mmCIF file of C-alpha atoms in Angstrom:
data_model
loop_
_atom_site.group_PDB
_atom_site.id
_atom_site.type_symbol
_atom_site.label_atom_id
_atom_site.label_comp_id
_atom_site.label_asym_id
_atom_site.label_seq_id
_atom_site.Cartn_x
_atom_site.Cartn_y
_atom_site.Cartn_z
ATOM 1 C CA MET A 1 6.349 10.892 9.791
ATOM 2 C CA THR A 2 2.848 11.258 11.436
ATOM 3 C CA ASP A 3 1.505 9.288 14.286
ATOM 4 C CA GLY A 4 -0.714 6.759 12.061
ATOM 5 C CA ASP A 5 1.924 5.889 9.808
ATOM 6 C CA GLU A 6 3.233 2.798 12.278
ATOM 7 C CA TYR A 7 -0.079 1.821 12.760
ATOM 8 C CA PHE A 8 -1.116 1.296 9.632
ATOM 9 C CA MET A 9 1.766 -0.298 8.140
ATOM 10 C CA ARG A 10 1.359 -2.524 10.624
ATOM 11 C CA MET A 11 -1.715 -3.258 9.095
ATOM 12 C CA ALA A 12 0.149 -3.312 5.503
ATOM 13 C CA LEU A 13 2.305 -5.552 7.324
ATOM 14 C CA ARG A 14 -0.722 -8.145 8.179
ATOM 15 C CA GLU A 15 -1.450 -8.124 4.499
ATOM 16 C CA ALA A 16 2.092 -9.519 3.349
ATOM 17 C CA GLU A 17 1.621 -12.120 5.896
ATOM 18 C CA LYS A 18 -1.054 -12.811 4.152
ATOM 19 C CA ALA A 19 1.263 -13.158 1.008
ATOM 20 C CA ALA A 20 3.708 -14.819 2.809
ATOM 21 C CA ALA A 21 1.142 -17.716 3.872
ATOM 22 C CA ASP A 22 -0.096 -18.449 0.265
ATOM 23 C CA GLY A 23 3.326 -18.416 -0.928
ATOM 24 C CA GLU A 24 3.406 -14.941 -2.498
ATOM 25 C CA VAL A 25 5.955 -12.350 -2.245
ATOM 26 C CA PRO A 26 5.080 -10.909 0.919
ATOM 27 C CA ALA A 27 4.213 -7.109 0.250
ATOM 28 C CA GLY A 28 0.884 -5.514 1.429
ATOM 29 C CA CYS A 29 -0.383 -2.188 0.782
ATOM 30 C CA VAL A 30 -2.994 -0.198 3.120
ATOM 31 C CA VAL A 31 -4.926 3.055 0.933
ATOM 32 C CA VAL A 32 -6.175 5.419 3.604
ATOM 33 C CA ASP A 33 -8.002 8.664 3.314
ATOM 34 C CA ALA A 34 -7.735 11.843 5.157
ATOM 35 C CA ASP A 35 -10.155 11.344 8.045
ATOM 36 C CA GLY A 36 -8.095 7.882 8.804
ATOM 37 C CA ARG A 37 -10.902 5.346 6.895
ATOM 38 C CA ILE A 38 -9.374 2.795 5.126
ATOM 39 C CA LEU A 39 -10.581 2.466 1.144
ATOM 40 C CA GLY A 40 -8.288 -0.302 0.081
ATOM 41 C CA ARG A 41 -6.205 -3.011 1.500
ATOM 42 C CA ALA A 42 -4.235 -5.809 -0.281
ATOM 43 C CA HIS A 43 -1.116 -8.125 -0.993
ATOM 44 C CA ASN A 44 0.984 -9.609 -3.541
ATOM 45 C CA GLN A 45 -1.747 -12.722 -5.412
ATOM 46 C CA THR A 46 0.199 -12.435 -8.692
ATOM 47 C CA GLU A 47 0.676 -16.537 -8.463
ATOM 48 C CA GLY A 48 -2.753 -16.846 -7.344
ATOM 49 C CA LEU A 49 -4.436 -15.173 -9.916
ATOM 50 C CA VAL A 50 -1.565 -15.812 -12.215
ATOM 51 C CA ASP A 51 -1.673 -11.692 -13.173
ATOM 52 C CA ALA A 52 1.606 -10.332 -13.160
ATOM 53 C CA THR A 53 -0.024 -7.431 -12.205
ATOM 54 C CA ALA A 54 -1.616 -8.382 -9.026
ATOM 55 C CA HIS A 55 1.017 -6.758 -6.745
ATOM 56 C CA ALA A 56 -0.602 -5.538 -3.189
ATOM 57 C CA GLU A 57 -0.497 -1.801 -4.548
ATOM 58 C CA MET A 58 -2.463 -2.191 -8.000
ATOM 59 C CA LEU A 59 -5.280 -4.674 -5.974
ATOM 60 C CA ALA A 60 -5.628 -2.272 -3.294
ATOM 61 C CA LEU A 61 -5.696 0.700 -5.895
ATOM 62 C CA SER A 62 -8.539 -0.649 -7.655
ATOM 63 C CA ALA A 63 -10.511 -1.329 -4.195
ATOM 64 C CA ALA A 64 -9.725 2.030 -3.200
ATOM 65 C CA PHE A 65 -11.160 3.613 -6.553
ATOM 66 C CA ALA A 66 -14.231 1.531 -5.971
ATOM 67 C CA ALA A 67 -14.604 2.919 -2.376
ATOM 68 C CA ARG A 68 -14.042 6.204 -3.149
ATOM 69 C CA GLY A 69 -16.183 6.184 -6.187
ATOM 70 C CA ASN A 70 -13.485 8.014 -7.844
ATOM 71 C CA TRP A 71 -10.000 7.372 -9.281
ATOM 72 C CA ARG A 72 -8.090 10.592 -7.867
ATOM 73 C CA LEU A 73 -6.916 9.637 -4.581
ATOM 74 C CA SER A 74 -6.088 13.033 -3.082
ATOM 75 C CA GLY A 75 -6.007 13.373 0.506
ATOM 76 C CA CYS A 76 -5.152 9.892 0.840
ATOM 77 C CA THR A 77 -2.160 7.874 1.957
ATOM 78 C CA VAL A 78 -0.512 4.901 0.664
ATOM 79 C CA PHE A 79 1.114 2.706 2.534
ATOM 80 C CA VAL A 80 3.004 -0.248 1.471
ATOM 81 C CA THR A 81 5.717 -2.544 3.052
ATOM 82 C CA LYS A 82 7.839 -2.595 0.157
ATOM 83 C CA GLU A 83 9.148 0.297 -2.281
ATOM 84 C CA PRO A 84 6.185 0.091 -5.192
ATOM 85 C CA CYS A 85 8.219 -1.072 -8.296
ATOM 86 C CA PRO A 86 8.315 0.322 -11.601
ATOM 87 C CA MET A 87 4.726 -0.525 -12.421
ATOM 88 C CA CYS A 88 3.104 0.715 -9.361
ATOM 89 C CA ALA A 89 5.144 3.580 -8.865
ATOM 90 C CA GLY A 90 3.784 4.545 -12.334
ATOM 91 C CA ALA A 91 -0.095 3.884 -11.173
ATOM 92 C CA LEU A 92 0.479 5.930 -8.119
ATOM 93 C CA VAL A 93 1.536 9.035 -9.565
ATOM 94 C CA LEU A 94 -1.667 8.396 -11.614
ATOM 95 C CA ALA A 95 -4.026 8.035 -8.414
ATOM 96 C CA ARG A 96 -2.423 11.298 -7.113
ATOM 97 C CA PRO A 97 -2.232 10.384 -2.984
ATOM 98 C CA ASP A 98 -1.282 13.087 -1.197
ATOM 99 C CA ARG A 99 1.366 10.536 0.359
ATOM 100 C CA ILE A 100 2.719 7.646 -0.116
ATOM 101 C CA VAL A 101 4.540 5.727 3.082
ATOM 102 C CA TRP A 102 6.984 2.525 2.881
ATOM 103 C CA GLY A 103 8.768 0.474 4.704
ATOM 104 C CA VAL A 104 11.536 -1.384 3.279
ATOM 105 C CA ALA A 105 13.790 0.611 -0.019
ATOM 106 C CA ASP A 106 13.748 -1.636 -3.072
ATOM 107 C CA ASP A 107 17.486 -1.341 -4.161
ATOM 108 C CA LYS A 108 17.168 -3.476 -7.072
ATOM 109 C CA ARG A 109 14.437 -2.225 -8.695
ATOM 110 C CA GLY A 110 12.827 0.638 -6.599
ATOM 111 C CA GLY A 111 10.293 2.963 -8.403
ATOM 112 C CA SER A 112 11.845 5.758 -6.647
ATOM 113 C CA THR A 113 15.186 4.870 -5.130
ATOM 114 C CA VAL A 114 16.091 3.251 -8.553
ATOM 115 C CA PHE A 115 14.345 4.833 -11.555
ATOM 116 C CA GLY A 116 13.237 8.363 -9.803
ATOM 117 C CA ILE A 117 9.802 8.108 -11.124
ATOM 118 C CA PHE A 118 8.383 10.549 -8.089
ATOM 119 C CA ARG A 119 10.524 12.967 -8.768
ATOM 120 C CA HIS A 120 10.875 12.918 -12.572
ATOM 121 C CA PRO A 121 10.168 16.052 -14.116
ATOM 122 C CA GLY A 122 7.550 14.856 -16.770
ATOM 123 C CA VAL A 123 4.915 13.020 -14.395
ATOM 124 C CA ASN A 124 2.274 15.751 -13.390
ATOM 125 C CA HIS A 125 2.071 14.518 -9.810
ATOM 126 C CA HIS A 126 4.856 14.330 -6.724
ATOM 127 C CA PRO A 127 3.198 12.936 -3.803
ATOM 128 C CA GLU A 128 5.390 13.763 -0.632
ATOM 129 C CA ILE A 129 7.245 10.017 0.178
ATOM 130 C CA VAL A 130 8.248 8.699 3.654
ATOM 131 C CA GLU A 131 10.737 5.950 3.903
ATOM 132 C CA GLY A 132 11.894 3.376 6.486
ATOM 133 C CA VAL A 133 8.543 2.914 8.450
ATOM 134 C CA LEU A 134 8.969 0.461 10.242
ATOM 135 C CA ALA A 135 11.691 -0.568 8.060
ATOM 136 C CA ASP A 136 13.040 -3.895 10.326
ATOM 137 C CA PRO A 137 9.862 -5.973 10.681
ATOM 138 C CA CYS A 138 9.112 -4.990 6.292
ATOM 139 C CA ARG A 139 12.707 -6.533 5.869
ATOM 140 C CA ASP A 140 12.514 -9.255 8.219
ATOM 141 C CA THR A 141 9.445 -10.901 6.441
ATOM 142 C CA LEU A 142 10.974 -10.347 3.282
ATOM 143 C CA GLN A 143 14.184 -12.194 3.824
ATOM 144 C CA ALA A 144 12.607 -14.775 6.141
ATOM 145 C CA PHE A 145 10.334 -15.566 2.915
ATOM 146 C CA PHE A 146 12.906 -15.568 0.389
ATOM 147 C CA ARG A 147 15.136 -17.863 2.700
ATOM 148 C CA ARG A 148 12.330 -20.336 3.337
ATOM 149 C CA ARG A 149 11.809 -20.323 -0.606
ATOM 150 C CA ARG A 150 15.593 -20.816 -0.809
ATOM 151 C CA ALA A 151 15.864 -23.467 1.269
ATOM 152 C CA GLU A 152 12.653 -24.974 -0.218
ATOM 153 C CA LYS A 153 14.461 -25.199 -3.279
ATOM 154 C CA ASP A 154 17.359 -26.767 -2.215
ATOM 155 C CA GLU A 155 15.707 -29.378 -0.504
ATOM 156 C CA LYS A 156 14.004 -30.240 -4.002
ATOM 157 C CA PRO A 157 15.508 -33.457 -5.451
ATOM 158 C CA ARG A 158 17.540 -32.923 -9.105
#
């Protein structure tokens, strides 16, 4: 972990809070180059955009590609509040950032912890993985969202 990891993860958490405010699963992502410039930031927008691929990572990657003028993100770090799913993990392998930093692991659908995508011998890029940065606030944001969602579901008449 570097000194800037918590700083940029806090930015990703602010993105996650935007998602929660919009009724989206609260995941946020920030892509930063080696000089500390933010190339892309986003939050989940699958419901709002009616697009199953509109995960925070996918949207932040697209912004970073445009900002850089290149689909290769060597020298960059991707900060995400929740471990990337298999789709996002695959996109990250293709984008080739040097590091991927996440807050909380996804023990059901994690692209790394469950599916092993970042370490799979068949992929051509193996980024450095840093887990657990600001894990408690990342977890708290997710848990609060799903508690609210369950409470709303219980309140609806059947």
